[in-house]
């Protein structure tokens, strides 16, 4: 991978220090029905282009980082 992830605690780091956490999306409420939870947990947009993602810095500070990444080119931008 030819991109770096900007961790607010550790600075720009190699993506191999992180674990991909999936697309950013709003979680359903605690009283949502089973179908809503299944859709939230198992169905992703898998879009081509920029999307908001969660990355976990497991070999660094241990924080979750929100990243806007192009799924085709891996370009990372600030919003
Ligand atoms: Zn970090």
Coordinates of N, CA, C and O and ligand atoms in Angstrom, one line a residue:
X1 N 0.8 -1.2 0.0 CA 0.0 0.0 0.0 C 0.9 1.2 0.0 O 1.9 1.3 0.7
X2 N 0.5 2.2 -0.8 CA 1.3 3.4 -0.9 C 0.7 4.6 -0.3 O 0.7 5.7 -0.9
X3 N 0.1 4.4 0.8 CA -0.5 5.6 1.5 C -0.2 5.6 3.0 O 0.2 4.5 3.5
X4 N -0.4 6.7 3.6 CA -0.1 6.8 5.0 C -1.4 7.3 5.7 O -2.2 8.0 5.1
X5 N -1.6 6.8 6.9 CA -2.8 7.2 7.7 C -2.3 8.2 8.8 O -1.3 8.0 9.5
X6 N -3.0 9.3 8.8 CA -2.7 10.4 9.8 C -3.4 10.1 11.1 O -4.5 10.4 11.3
X7 N -2.6 9.6 12.1 CA -3.2 9.3 13.4 C -3.1 10.6 14.2 O -2.0 11.2 14.3
X8 N -4.1 11.1 14.9 CA -4.0 12.3 15.6 C -3.0 12.2 16.8 O -2.5 13.2 17.3
X9 N -2.8 11.0 17.3 CA -1.8 10.8 18.4 C -0.4 10.5 18.0 O 0.5 10.9 18.7
X10 N -0.2 9.8 16.9 CA 1.1 9.3 16.5 C 1.7 9.9 15.3 O 2.8 9.7 14.9
X11 N 0.9 10.7 14.5 CA 1.3 11.3 13.3 C 1.1 10.3 12.1 O 0.3 9.4 12.2
X12 N 1.7 10.6 10.9 CA 1.5 9.9 9.7 C 2.2 8.5 9.8 O 3.4 8.5 10.1
X13 N 1.4 7.4 9.7 CA 1.9 6.1 9.9 C 1.6 5.2 8.8 O 0.6 5.4 8.0
X14 N 2.3 4.1 8.7 CA 2.1 3.0 7.7 C 0.8 2.4 8.0 O 0.5 2.0 9.1
X15 N 0.0 2.1 6.9 CA -1.3 1.5 7.1 C -1.2 0.0 7.7 O -2.2 -0.5 8.3
X16 N -0.1 -0.6 7.6 CA 0.1 -1.9 8.2 C 0.1 -1.9 9.7 O -0.1 -2.9 10.4
X17 N 0.2 -0.7 10.3 CA 0.1 -0.6 11.8 C -1.4 -0.5 12.2 O -1.7 -0.6 13.4
X18 N -2.3 -0.5 11.2 CA -3.7 -0.3 11.5 C -4.5 -1.6 11.1 O -4.0 -2.4 10.3
X19 N -5.7 -1.7 11.7 CA -6.6 -2.7 11.2 C -7.9 -2.0 10.7 O -8.4 -1.0 11.3
X20 N -8.3 -2.4 9.5 CA -9.4 -1.8 8.9 C -10.7 -2.0 9.7 O -10.9 -3.2 10.1
X21 N -11.5 -1.0 10.0 CA -12.6 -1.1 10.8 C -14.0 -1.0 10.1 O -15.0 -1.1 10.7
X22 N -13.9 -0.8 8.7 CA -15.1 -0.8 8.0 C -15.6 0.7 7.7 O -15.0 1.6 8.1
X23 N -16.7 0.7 6.9 CA -17.3 2.0 6.5 C -17.9 2.7 7.7 O -18.4 2.0 8.6
X24 N -17.8 4.0 7.7 CA -18.5 4.8 8.8 C -19.9 4.9 8.4 O -20.3 5.3 7.3
X25 N -20.8 4.4 9.3 CA -22.2 4.6 9.1 C -22.9 4.7 10.5 O -22.3 4.2 11.5
X26 N -24.0 5.2 10.5 CA -24.7 5.5 11.7 C -25.4 4.2 12.2 O -26.1 3.5 11.5
X27 N -25.1 3.8 13.5 CA -25.7 2.6 14.1 C -27.1 2.8 14.4 O -27.6 3.9 14.8
X28 N -27.9 1.7 14.2 CA -29.3 1.8 14.6 C -29.5 1.9 16.1 O -28.6 1.6 16.9
X29 N -30.6 2.4 16.5 CA -30.9 2.5 17.9 C -31.0 1.1 18.6 O -31.1 0.1 17.9
X30 N -30.9 1.1 19.9 CA -30.9 -0.2 20.7 C -32.2 -0.9 20.5 O -32.2 -2.2 20.7
X31 N -33.2 -0.3 20.2 CA -34.5 -1.0 20.0 C -34.9 -1.3 18.6 O -36.0 -1.7 18.3
X32 N -33.9 -1.1 17.7 CA -34.1 -1.4 16.2 C -34.4 -2.9 16.1 O -33.9 -3.8 16.8
X33 N -35.1 -3.3 15.0 CA -35.5 -4.7 14.8 C -34.3 -5.5 14.2 O -33.3 -4.9 13.8
X34 N -34.4 -6.8 14.2 CA -33.3 -7.6 13.8 C -32.9 -7.4 12.3 O -31.7 -7.4 12.0
X35 N -33.8 -7.1 11.4 CA -33.4 -6.9 10.0 C -32.6 -5.6 9.9 O -31.6 -5.5 9.1
X36 N -32.9 -4.6 10.7 CA -32.1 -3.3 10.7 C -30.7 -3.6 11.2 O -29.7 -3.1 10.6
X37 N -30.6 -4.4 12.2 CA -29.2 -4.7 12.8 C -28.4 -5.5 11.8 O -27.3 -5.3 11.6
X38 N -29.1 -6.5 11.2 CA -28.4 -7.3 10.2 C -27.9 -6.5 9.0 O -26.8 -6.7 8.5
X39 N -28.7 -5.6 8.5 CA -28.3 -4.7 7.4 C -27.1 -3.9 7.9 O -26.2 -3.7 7.1
X40 N -27.2 -3.3 9.1 CA -26.1 -2.5 9.6 C -24.8 -3.3 9.7 O -23.7 -2.8 9.3
X41 N -24.9 -4.5 10.2 CA -23.6 -5.3 10.5 C -23.1 -6.0 9.2 O -21.8 -6.1 9.1
X42 N -23.9 -6.4 8.3 CA -23.4 -7.3 7.2 C -23.5 -6.7 5.8 O -22.9 -7.3 4.9
X43 N -24.1 -5.6 5.6 CA -24.2 -5.0 4.3 C -23.5 -3.7 4.2 O -23.8 -2.8 5.0
X44 N -22.6 -3.6 3.3 CA -21.8 -2.4 3.1 C -22.1 -1.8 1.7 O -22.5 -2.6 0.8
X45 N -21.8 -0.6 1.5 CA -22.0 0.0 0.1 C -20.9 -0.5 -0.8 O -21.2 -0.6 -2.0
X46 N -19.7 -0.7 -0.4 CA -18.6 -1.1 -1.2 C -18.4 -0.1 -2.4 O -18.3 -0.6 -3.6
X47 N -18.5 1.1 -2.1 CA -18.5 2.1 -3.2 C -17.1 2.3 -3.8 O -16.1 2.0 -3.2
X48 N -17.1 2.7 -5.0 CA -15.9 3.0 -5.8 C -15.7 4.5 -5.7 O -16.5 5.3 -6.2
X49 N -14.6 5.0 -5.0 CA -14.3 6.4 -4.8 C -14.1 6.7 -3.3 O -13.8 5.8 -2.5
X50 N -14.3 7.9 -2.9 CA -14.1 8.3 -1.5 C -15.2 7.8 -0.6 O -16.4 7.9 -0.9
X51 N -14.8 7.3 0.6 CA -15.7 7.0 1.6 C -15.1 7.2 3.0 O -13.8 7.2 3.1
X52 N -15.9 7.4 4.0 CA -15.4 7.6 5.3 C -15.2 6.2 5.9 O -16.1 5.3 5.8
X53 N -14.1 5.9 6.6 CA -13.8 4.6 7.1 C -13.2 4.7 8.5 O -12.6 5.7 8.9
X54 N -13.4 3.6 9.3 CA -12.7 3.5 10.6 C -11.5 2.7 10.4 O -11.5 1.6 9.8
X55 N -10.4 3.1 11.1 CA -9.1 2.4 11.1 C -8.7 2.3 12.6 O -8.7 3.4 13.2
X56 N -8.3 1.2 13.1 CA -7.9 1.0 14.4 C -6.4 0.9 14.5 O -5.8 0.0 13.9
X57 N -5.7 1.8 15.3 CA -4.3 1.8 15.3 C -3.8 0.8 16.4 O -3.4 1.1 17.4
X58 N -3.9 -0.5 16.0 CA -3.6 -1.6 16.9 C -2.1 -1.7 17.2 O -1.7 -2.3 18.2
X59 N -1.2 -1.2 16.3 CA 0.3 -1.3 16.6 C 0.8 0.1 17.0 O 2.0 0.3 16.9
X60 N -0.1 0.9 17.5 CA 0.3 2.2 18.0 C -0.5 2.6 19.2 O -0.4 1.8 20.2
X61 N -1.2 3.7 19.2 CA -1.9 4.2 20.4 C -3.1 3.5 20.8 O -3.6 3.7 21.9
X62 N -3.7 2.7 19.9 CA -4.9 1.9 20.3 C -6.2 2.7 20.1 O -7.2 2.3 20.6
X63 N -6.1 3.8 19.4 CA -7.3 4.6 19.1 C -7.9 4.3 17.8 O -7.2 3.8 16.9
X64 N -9.2 4.6 17.6 CA -9.9 4.5 16.3 C -9.7 5.8 15.6 O -9.8 6.9 16.2
X65 N -9.4 5.8 14.3 CA -9.2 7.0 13.5 C -10.2 6.9 12.4 O -10.4 5.9 11.7
X66 N -10.8 8.1 12.1 CA -11.8 8.2 11.0 C -11.0 8.7 9.8 O -10.3 9.8 9.9
X67 N -11.0 8.0 8.7 CA -10.2 8.4 7.5 C -11.2 8.5 6.3 O -12.1 7.6 6.1
X68 N -10.9 9.5 5.5 CA -11.7 9.6 4.2 C -10.7 9.1 3.1 O -9.7 9.8 2.8
X69 N -11.0 7.9 2.6 CA -10.1 7.2 1.6 C -10.8 6.9 0.3 O -11.9 6.5 0.3
X70 N -10.0 7.1 -0.8 CA -10.5 6.7 -2.1 C -10.2 5.2 -2.2 O -9.1 4.7 -2.1
X71 N -11.3 4.4 -2.4 CA -11.1 2.9 -2.4 C -10.4 2.4 -3.6 O -10.0 1.3 -3.7
X72 N -10.3 3.3 -4.7 CA -9.6 2.8 -5.9 C -8.1 3.2 -5.8 O -7.3 2.4 -6.1
X73 N -7.8 4.5 -5.5 CA -6.5 5.0 -5.5 C -5.8 5.0 -4.1 O -4.6 5.2 -4.1
X74 N -6.5 4.8 -3.1 CA -6.0 4.9 -1.7 C -5.7 6.3 -1.3 O -5.0 6.5 -0.2
X75 N -6.0 7.3 -2.1 CA -5.7 8.7 -1.7 C -6.5 9.0 -0.5 O -7.7 8.7 -0.3
X76 N -5.9 9.7 0.5 CA -6.6 10.1 1.7 C -6.7 11.6 1.7 O -5.7 12.3 1.5
X77 N -7.8 12.1 2.1 CA -8.0 13.6 2.1 C -8.7 14.0 3.4 O -9.3 13.1 4.1
X78 N -8.6 15.2 3.7 CA -9.3 15.8 4.9 C -10.7 16.2 4.3 O -10.8 17.1 3.6
X79 N -11.7 15.5 4.7 CA -13.1 15.8 4.2 C -13.1 16.3 2.8 O -13.1 16.9 2.1
Ligands
LIG1 ZN1 -2.0 6.3 16.9

